[in-house]
Short mmCIF file of C-alpha atoms in Angstrom, two decimals:
data_model
loop_
_atom_site.label_atom_id
_atom_site.label_comp_id
_atom_site.label_asym_id
_atom_site.label_seq_id
_atom_site.Cartn_x
_atom_site.Cartn_y
_atom_site.Cartn_z
CA MET D 153 64.96 221.26 227.83
CA THR D 154 61.70 219.69 228.96
CA ILE D 155 59.13 217.29 227.56
CA ARG D 156 55.38 217.15 228.18
CA LEU D 157 54.18 213.68 229.13
CA PRO D 158 50.60 212.44 229.66
CA ASP D 159 49.69 210.77 232.94
CA PRO D 160 46.99 208.06 233.38
CA THR D 161 44.30 210.74 233.86
CA GLY D 162 45.08 212.32 230.48
CA ALA D 163 46.67 215.41 232.02
CA LEU D 164 50.01 216.64 230.68
CA ARG D 165 52.93 217.25 232.99
CA THR D 166 56.40 218.58 232.40
CA TYR D 167 59.44 216.35 232.75
CA GLU D 168 63.08 217.40 232.53
CA PRO D 169 65.17 214.62 230.94
CA ARG D 170 68.64 213.86 232.23
CA THR D 171 71.53 214.96 230.06
CA GLU D 172 74.07 212.21 230.75
CA PRO D 173 73.69 208.42 230.63
CA LEU D 174 75.27 205.99 233.05
CA ALA D 175 78.87 205.24 232.08
CA LEU D 176 78.65 201.48 231.54
CA THR D 177 81.20 199.52 229.54
CA PRO D 178 81.78 195.79 228.97
CA GLY D 179 83.83 194.07 231.65
CA ALA D 180 85.07 190.69 232.83
CA PRO D 181 82.93 187.54 232.59
CA PHE D 182 80.67 186.81 235.54
CA THR D 183 81.97 184.44 238.19
CA SER D 184 79.22 184.11 240.81
CA ARG D 185 76.01 183.88 238.75
CA THR D 186 74.88 182.58 235.38
CA VAL D 187 72.79 185.32 233.77
CA PHE D 188 70.66 185.20 230.63
CA SER D 189 68.69 188.00 229.04
CA ALA D 190 65.60 186.88 227.14
CA ALA D 191 65.95 188.99 223.99
CA HIS D 192 63.27 190.58 221.79
CA VAL D 193 63.08 190.40 218.02
CA VAL D 194 63.19 193.46 215.76
CA ALA D 195 60.41 193.60 213.18
CA ASP D 196 60.95 194.61 209.55
CA PRO D 197 58.97 197.88 209.40
CA TYR D 198 58.82 197.91 205.60
CA ALA D 199 57.24 194.49 205.18
CA ASP D 200 53.66 194.41 203.88
CA VAL D 201 52.25 192.22 206.64
CA THR D 202 49.23 192.06 208.94
CA PRO D 203 48.91 190.86 212.54
CA ASP D 204 47.64 187.53 211.19
CA SER D 205 50.44 186.90 208.69
CA ALA D 206 53.84 185.36 209.24
CA ALA D 207 56.24 187.67 211.06
CA ALA D 208 58.72 189.71 209.07
CA VAL D 209 61.95 190.07 211.06
CA ASP D 210 64.81 192.50 210.54
CA TRP D 211 67.57 189.93 210.97
CA ASP D 212 70.47 192.39 210.94
CA ALA D 213 69.00 194.53 213.74
CA THR D 214 67.88 191.47 215.69
CA LEU D 215 71.35 189.92 215.67
CA ALA D 216 72.99 193.27 216.39
CA PHE D 217 70.96 193.49 219.59
CA ARG D 218 72.17 190.06 220.64
CA ARG D 219 75.77 191.13 220.05
CA HIS D 220 75.07 194.10 222.32
CA LEU D 221 73.96 191.75 225.11
CA TRP D 222 76.90 189.38 224.60
CA SER D 223 79.34 192.29 224.66
CA HIS D 224 78.32 192.99 228.26
CA GLY D 225 78.77 189.35 229.29
CA LEU D 226 75.12 188.34 229.34
CA GLY D 227 73.93 185.08 227.91
CA VAL D 228 71.06 185.23 225.43
CA ALA D 229 67.90 183.20 226.03
CA GLU D 230 66.63 182.95 222.49
CA ALA D 231 63.17 182.39 221.03
CA MET D 232 61.48 182.76 224.42
CA ASP D 233 58.36 184.62 225.46
CA THR D 234 60.21 187.93 225.10
CA ALA D 235 60.73 187.15 221.40
CA GLN D 236 56.92 186.93 221.07
CA ARG D 237 56.67 183.16 220.76
CA GLY D 238 52.96 182.55 220.27
CA MET D 239 52.30 186.31 220.07
CA GLY D 240 53.39 187.19 216.54
CA LEU D 241 56.34 184.86 216.00
CA ASP D 242 55.36 181.41 214.76
CA TRP D 243 57.48 178.26 214.82
CA ALA D 244 58.90 178.86 211.33
CA GLY D 245 60.10 182.29 212.42
CA ALA D 246 61.38 180.97 215.74
CA ALA D 247 63.29 178.17 214.01
CA GLU D 248 65.03 180.67 211.74
CA LEU D 249 65.77 182.88 214.74
CA ILE D 250 67.34 179.95 216.58
CA ARG D 251 69.51 178.96 213.62
CA ARG D 252 70.73 182.50 213.00
CA SER D 253 71.33 183.41 216.64
CA ALA D 254 73.11 180.15 217.43
CA ALA D 255 75.45 180.70 214.48
CA GLU D 256 76.09 184.27 215.64
CA ALA D 257 76.77 183.07 219.18
CA LYS D 258 79.34 180.62 217.88
CA ALA D 259 80.98 183.36 215.80
CA VAL D 260 81.38 185.79 218.70
CA GLY D 261 81.78 183.35 221.58
CA GLY D 262 78.47 184.24 223.21
CA ARG D 263 76.44 181.96 225.46
CA ILE D 264 73.02 180.98 224.13
CA ALA D 265 70.10 178.84 225.20
CA CYS D 266 66.98 178.45 223.06
CA GLY D 267 63.34 177.80 223.75
CA VAL D 268 61.87 174.41 222.85
CA GLY D 269 58.09 174.35 222.69
CA THR D 270 55.18 172.96 220.71
CA ASP D 271 53.91 176.03 218.87
CA GLN D 272 53.95 174.32 215.46
CA ILE D 273 50.65 172.79 216.66
CA THR D 274 47.74 174.49 218.41
CA SER D 275 46.32 171.31 219.91
CA GLY D 276 46.77 167.56 219.70
CA THR D 277 47.09 164.27 221.50
CA LEU D 278 49.86 163.65 223.99
CA ALA D 279 51.76 161.77 221.29
CA GLU D 280 51.46 164.75 218.93
CA VAL D 281 52.58 167.14 221.68
CA ARG D 282 55.59 164.96 222.38
CA ALA D 283 56.47 164.80 218.68
CA ALA D 284 56.26 168.60 218.41
CA TYR D 285 58.61 168.97 221.37
CA GLU D 286 60.99 166.43 219.80
CA GLU D 287 61.13 168.33 216.52
CA GLN D 288 62.09 171.56 218.26
CA LEU D 289 64.54 169.87 220.61
CA ALA D 290 66.32 168.31 217.63
CA LEU D 291 66.67 171.67 215.92
CA VAL D 292 68.02 173.43 219.02
CA GLU D 293 70.54 170.66 219.71
CA ALA D 294 71.63 170.62 216.06
CA SER D 295 72.26 174.38 216.28
CA GLY D 296 74.68 173.84 219.18
CA ALA D 297 72.57 175.81 221.67
CA GLN D 298 71.42 174.68 225.10
CA ALA D 299 67.74 173.71 225.21
CA ILE D 300 65.10 175.34 227.41
CA LEU D 301 61.98 173.17 227.61
CA MET D 302 59.22 175.76 227.66
CA ALA D 303 55.70 175.28 228.96
CA SER D 304 53.31 174.11 226.23
CA ARG D 305 49.79 175.37 225.65
CA ALA D 306 49.04 172.18 223.74
CA LEU D 307 50.24 170.02 226.63
CA ALA D 308 48.19 172.05 229.11
CA ALA D 309 45.12 171.38 226.95
CA ALA D 310 45.83 167.68 226.33
CA ALA D 311 47.00 166.57 229.78
CA THR D 312 44.44 165.07 232.12
CA GLY D 313 46.64 165.00 235.21
CA PRO D 314 50.18 165.06 236.63
CA GLU D 315 51.01 161.66 235.17
CA ASP D 316 50.81 163.07 231.63
CA TYR D 317 53.39 165.72 232.45
CA LEU D 318 55.64 163.13 234.04
CA GLU D 319 55.43 160.96 230.94
CA VAL D 320 56.02 163.71 228.37
CA TYR D 321 58.85 165.46 230.22
CA GLY D 322 60.44 162.18 231.23
CA HIS D 323 60.51 161.08 227.60
CA LEU D 324 62.10 164.36 226.50
CA LEU D 325 64.71 164.37 229.25
CA ARG D 326 65.74 160.81 228.53
CA GLN D 327 66.51 161.68 224.92
CA ALA D 328 68.08 165.10 225.49
CA SER D 329 71.77 165.06 224.58
CA ASP D 330 72.78 167.59 227.24
CA PRO D 331 71.24 168.99 230.42
CA VAL D 332 68.32 171.33 229.74
CA VAL D 333 66.57 174.15 231.56
CA LEU D 334 62.96 173.47 232.54
CA HIS D 335 60.72 176.53 232.30
CA TRP D 336 57.64 177.00 234.47
CA LEU D 337 55.75 179.99 233.05
CA GLY D 338 52.78 181.13 235.09
CA PRO D 339 49.32 182.03 233.74
CA MET D 340 49.96 185.73 234.36
CA PHE D 341 52.30 185.50 231.35
CA ASP D 342 50.05 183.15 229.36
CA PRO D 343 46.50 182.39 230.57
CA ALA D 344 46.48 179.17 228.50
CA LEU D 345 49.00 177.71 230.97
CA GLU D 346 46.60 177.70 233.91
CA GLY D 347 46.88 174.40 235.80
CA TYR D 348 50.30 173.48 234.41
CA TRP D 349 51.92 170.38 235.90
CA GLY D 350 48.44 168.95 236.33
CA SER D 351 46.95 171.18 239.00
CA SER D 352 45.89 174.77 239.71
CA ASP D 353 47.03 174.13 243.29
CA LEU D 354 50.58 175.47 243.15
CA ASP D 355 51.74 173.22 245.99
CA ALA D 356 50.59 170.14 244.09
CA ALA D 357 52.04 171.49 240.83
CA THR D 358 55.36 172.10 242.57
CA ASP D 359 55.48 168.52 243.80
CA THR D 360 54.98 167.22 240.23
CA PHE D 361 57.60 169.61 238.89
CA LEU D 362 60.11 168.40 241.48
CA GLU D 363 59.22 164.79 240.72
CA VAL D 364 60.22 165.34 237.08
CA ILE D 365 63.56 166.78 238.18
CA ALA D 366 64.24 164.12 240.81
CA ALA D 367 63.79 161.38 238.23
CA HIS D 368 66.35 162.92 235.85
CA PRO D 369 68.72 165.20 237.83
CA ASP D 370 71.59 164.53 235.43
CA LYS D 371 69.53 165.89 232.53
CA VAL D 372 68.39 169.11 234.25
CA ASP D 373 70.86 172.00 234.31
CA GLY D 374 68.33 174.19 236.03
CA ILE D 375 64.80 175.50 236.26
CA LYS D 376 63.42 178.88 235.26
CA VAL D 377 60.57 179.98 237.47
CA SER D 378 58.23 182.75 236.26
CA LEU D 379 55.46 182.86 238.84
CA LEU D 380 56.08 186.36 240.28
CA ASP D 381 56.06 184.84 243.77
CA ALA D 382 59.41 185.32 245.47
CA GLN D 383 58.78 183.12 248.51
CA ARG D 384 57.54 180.24 246.37
CA GLU D 385 60.71 180.47 244.27
CA ILE D 386 62.88 180.47 247.40
CA ASP D 387 61.05 177.45 248.81
CA LEU D 388 61.37 175.66 245.48
CA ARG D 389 65.07 176.29 245.00
CA ARG D 390 65.78 174.93 248.50
CA ARG D 391 64.20 171.64 247.43
CA LEU D 392 66.24 171.22 244.24
CA PRO D 393 68.75 168.36 243.97
CA ASP D 394 72.40 169.32 244.30
CA GLY D 395 73.76 170.71 241.05
CA VAL D 396 70.40 171.88 239.67
CA ARG D 397 70.29 175.66 239.35
CA CYS D 398 67.33 177.94 239.89
CA TYR D 399 67.13 180.70 237.26
CA THR D 400 64.80 183.40 238.44
CA GLY D 401 62.26 184.62 235.93
CA ASP D 402 60.62 186.86 238.53
CA ASP D 403 60.62 190.35 237.04
CA PHE D 404 59.19 191.79 240.29
CA HIS D 405 61.70 190.46 242.85
CA TYR D 406 64.91 189.70 240.95
CA PRO D 407 67.40 191.73 243.04
CA GLU D 408 66.73 189.88 246.29
CA LEU D 409 66.40 186.50 244.55
CA ILE D 410 69.73 186.87 242.75
CA ALA D 411 71.43 188.24 245.87
CA GLY D 412 70.14 185.23 247.80
CA ASP D 413 70.35 184.32 251.45
CA GLU D 414 72.34 182.05 253.74
CA GLN D 415 70.73 178.99 252.12
CA GLY D 416 71.33 179.84 248.48
CA PHE D 417 70.54 182.16 245.59
CA SER D 418 69.00 182.26 242.15
CA HIS D 419 70.77 182.69 238.85
CA ALA D 420 68.83 184.70 236.27
CA LEU D 421 66.92 184.34 233.01
CA LEU D 422 64.93 187.52 232.72
CA GLY D 423 63.02 189.54 230.16
CA ILE D 424 63.74 192.75 232.04
CA PHE D 425 67.46 192.21 231.41
CA ASP D 426 66.77 193.05 227.75
CA PRO D 427 66.46 196.82 228.47
CA LEU D 428 68.61 196.61 231.62
CA GLY D 429 71.46 194.66 229.99
CA PRO D 430 74.51 196.87 230.65
CA LEU D 431 73.27 197.99 234.09
CA ALA D 432 72.40 194.44 235.10
CA ALA D 433 75.82 193.24 233.97
CA GLU D 434 77.54 195.92 236.03
CA ALA D 435 75.51 194.95 239.08
CA VAL D 436 76.41 191.26 238.73
CA ARG D 437 80.11 192.14 238.48
CA VAL D 438 79.78 194.04 241.74
CA LEU D 439 78.13 190.98 243.26
CA ASP D 440 81.03 188.86 241.99
CA THR D 441 83.29 190.80 244.36
CA GLY D 442 81.10 189.82 247.32
CA ASP D 443 79.55 193.29 247.56
CA THR D 444 75.88 192.37 247.96
CA ALA D 445 74.96 195.84 249.18
CA GLY D 446 76.56 197.43 246.13
CA PHE D 447 74.70 194.99 243.88
CA ARG D 448 71.38 195.92 245.50
CA GLU D 449 72.21 199.61 245.32
CA LEU D 450 72.55 199.33 241.54
CA LEU D 451 69.68 196.96 240.82
CA ASP D 452 66.98 197.83 243.37
CA PRO D 453 66.12 201.17 241.69
CA THR D 454 65.30 199.30 238.46
CA VAL D 455 62.43 197.33 239.99
CA GLU D 456 59.93 200.18 239.60
CA LEU D 457 60.56 200.21 235.84
CA SER D 458 60.28 196.43 235.67
CA ARG D 459 57.02 196.35 237.59
CA HIS D 460 55.68 199.04 235.28
CA LEU D 461 56.61 197.14 232.12
CA PHE D 462 55.25 193.86 233.51
CA GLN D 463 52.01 195.23 234.93
CA ALA D 464 48.83 193.38 234.01
CA PRO D 465 48.14 192.17 231.39
CA THR D 466 51.69 190.93 231.99
CA ARG D 467 51.99 189.21 228.60
CA PHE D 468 52.17 192.63 226.93
CA TYR D 469 55.45 193.54 228.63
CA LYS D 470 57.21 193.01 225.29
CA THR D 471 55.74 196.28 224.03
CA GLY D 472 57.58 198.32 226.66
CA VAL D 473 60.79 196.35 226.07
CA VAL D 474 60.76 197.22 222.37
CA LEU D 475 59.84 200.84 223.07
CA LEU D 476 62.94 201.19 225.24
CA ALA D 477 65.13 199.48 222.62
CA TRP D 478 63.97 202.07 220.07
CA LEU D 479 64.47 204.99 222.45
CA ALA D 480 67.95 203.66 223.32
CA GLY D 481 68.94 203.59 219.65
CA HIS D 482 69.16 199.81 219.27
CA GLN D 483 66.65 199.90 216.41
CA ALA D 484 65.41 202.57 214.03
CA HIS D 485 61.66 202.24 214.63
CA PHE D 486 58.96 201.30 217.12
CA THR D 487 57.27 198.52 215.17
CA MET D 488 56.65 194.98 216.44
CA VAL D 489 55.73 191.69 214.83
CA GLY D 490 52.01 191.13 215.08
CA GLY D 491 51.40 194.87 215.50
CA LEU D 492 51.99 194.51 219.23
CA GLN D 493 53.25 198.09 219.52
CA SER D 494 49.56 198.96 220.00
CA ALA D 495 49.22 196.78 223.11
CA ARG D 496 50.00 199.52 225.63
CA SER D 497 48.73 203.06 226.11
CA LEU D 498 50.50 206.37 225.61
CA PRO D 499 50.55 207.10 229.37
CA HIS D 500 52.21 203.68 229.83
CA PHE D 501 54.86 204.61 227.25
CA ALA D 502 55.40 207.99 228.87
CA ARG D 503 56.01 206.49 232.29
CA ALA D 504 58.35 203.84 230.85
CA TYR D 505 60.38 206.59 229.18
CA GLU D 506 60.54 208.65 232.36
CA LEU D 507 61.64 205.72 234.55
CA ALA D 508 64.25 204.49 232.06
CA ASP D 509 65.62 207.99 231.57
CA GLY D 510 65.84 208.47 235.32
CA LEU D 511 67.94 205.31 235.54
CA GLY D 512 70.32 206.55 232.85
CA LEU D 513 69.53 203.63 230.52
CA PHE D 514 69.63 205.64 227.30
CA PRO D 515 73.15 205.88 225.79
CA ASP D 516 72.07 209.09 224.05
CA PRO D 517 69.46 210.86 226.21
CA LYS D 518 68.90 213.52 223.55
CA LEU D 519 68.06 210.91 220.93
CA ALA D 520 65.65 209.24 223.35
CA GLU D 521 63.99 212.59 224.07
CA GLU D 522 63.61 213.38 220.37
CA ARG D 523 62.15 209.96 219.62
CA MET D 524 59.76 210.20 222.54
CA LYS D 525 58.58 213.60 221.30
CA THR D 526 58.01 212.09 217.86
CA LEU D 527 55.85 209.35 219.38
CA LEU D 528 53.94 211.88 221.46
CA ALA D 529 53.31 214.02 218.38
CA LEU D 530 51.80 211.03 216.56
CA TYR D 531 49.26 210.83 219.39
CA GLY D 532 48.55 214.56 219.14
CA VAL D 533 50.63 215.82 222.04
CA THR D 534 52.25 219.15 221.25
CA GLN D 535 55.37 220.36 223.02
#
């Protein structure tokens, strides 16, 4: 059996799907790395909503996907960028997602950390930004989840220099009940975060970031770095205080960053581990045995898919993530909150399908092929 797929020029080419998936089953807990998958939300396709209205979430399918990730040993990073925070999912929806997922994590024994931001406001004074952070931090801590202090658009707009970041983050860290993860999200993921930490000069921004950590090392479990710059992440993690982890958020260079070097390694908190979950878990278990080459052999071939999904405009990577979840059978439809399923082109979808199929990511390749043909037919491609 073959399938006709469009390329970026509009021409159709023939692709022969694989017939067997990778044989990947849940295994032992990880021992050498802490690994989170930032998980997407599943929209309710029957809700009468518009891109401007509050998101309608299919809670059963959303929680089922989290159980899938937990079953393979991955932690879930909840209500993060991958869940469309600020791109379809508002704070009310994120708060409900946090409450439900944290309760589910407790029920199944899964690890969970949740995003704390300021998206209940669009702008405000530094005091209002701090209060918004405090409200979200209180909810996450009350849910029993670990807190991830996300970058704030409102803080980026209100801050006049590094001292404002030091004040706001210092205040939050002093009142946090348990160690948190600090998240540095680059402007390639969200243009409104340009100049975060008080400077567009990344060296100066890094110094401010490290100053925050150095002042409160007992309140920082780790940092998540999403700058898509492998050397900068390596340099940064070598400057961290003892006991503070670096969680890579680099969806372009994650195999080498997780594998590490003679001076250290990165843990992981990645959006690409949503579609790669079982394969990523298998690779980490190989790494747990000390087999770095085997780890790279499994994970290196996935980078082409990740770079494709995260190509510019990078913030639309969620569309490819949800496409692959639908093709893999984790949800019954290809609909996203905010109508974001329209954010990528048909040739982009076709290439994502081809790369994922080549990796053996679809538990039922025939189902994935049939669903891809359905999508192609909606765009007018005949087989």
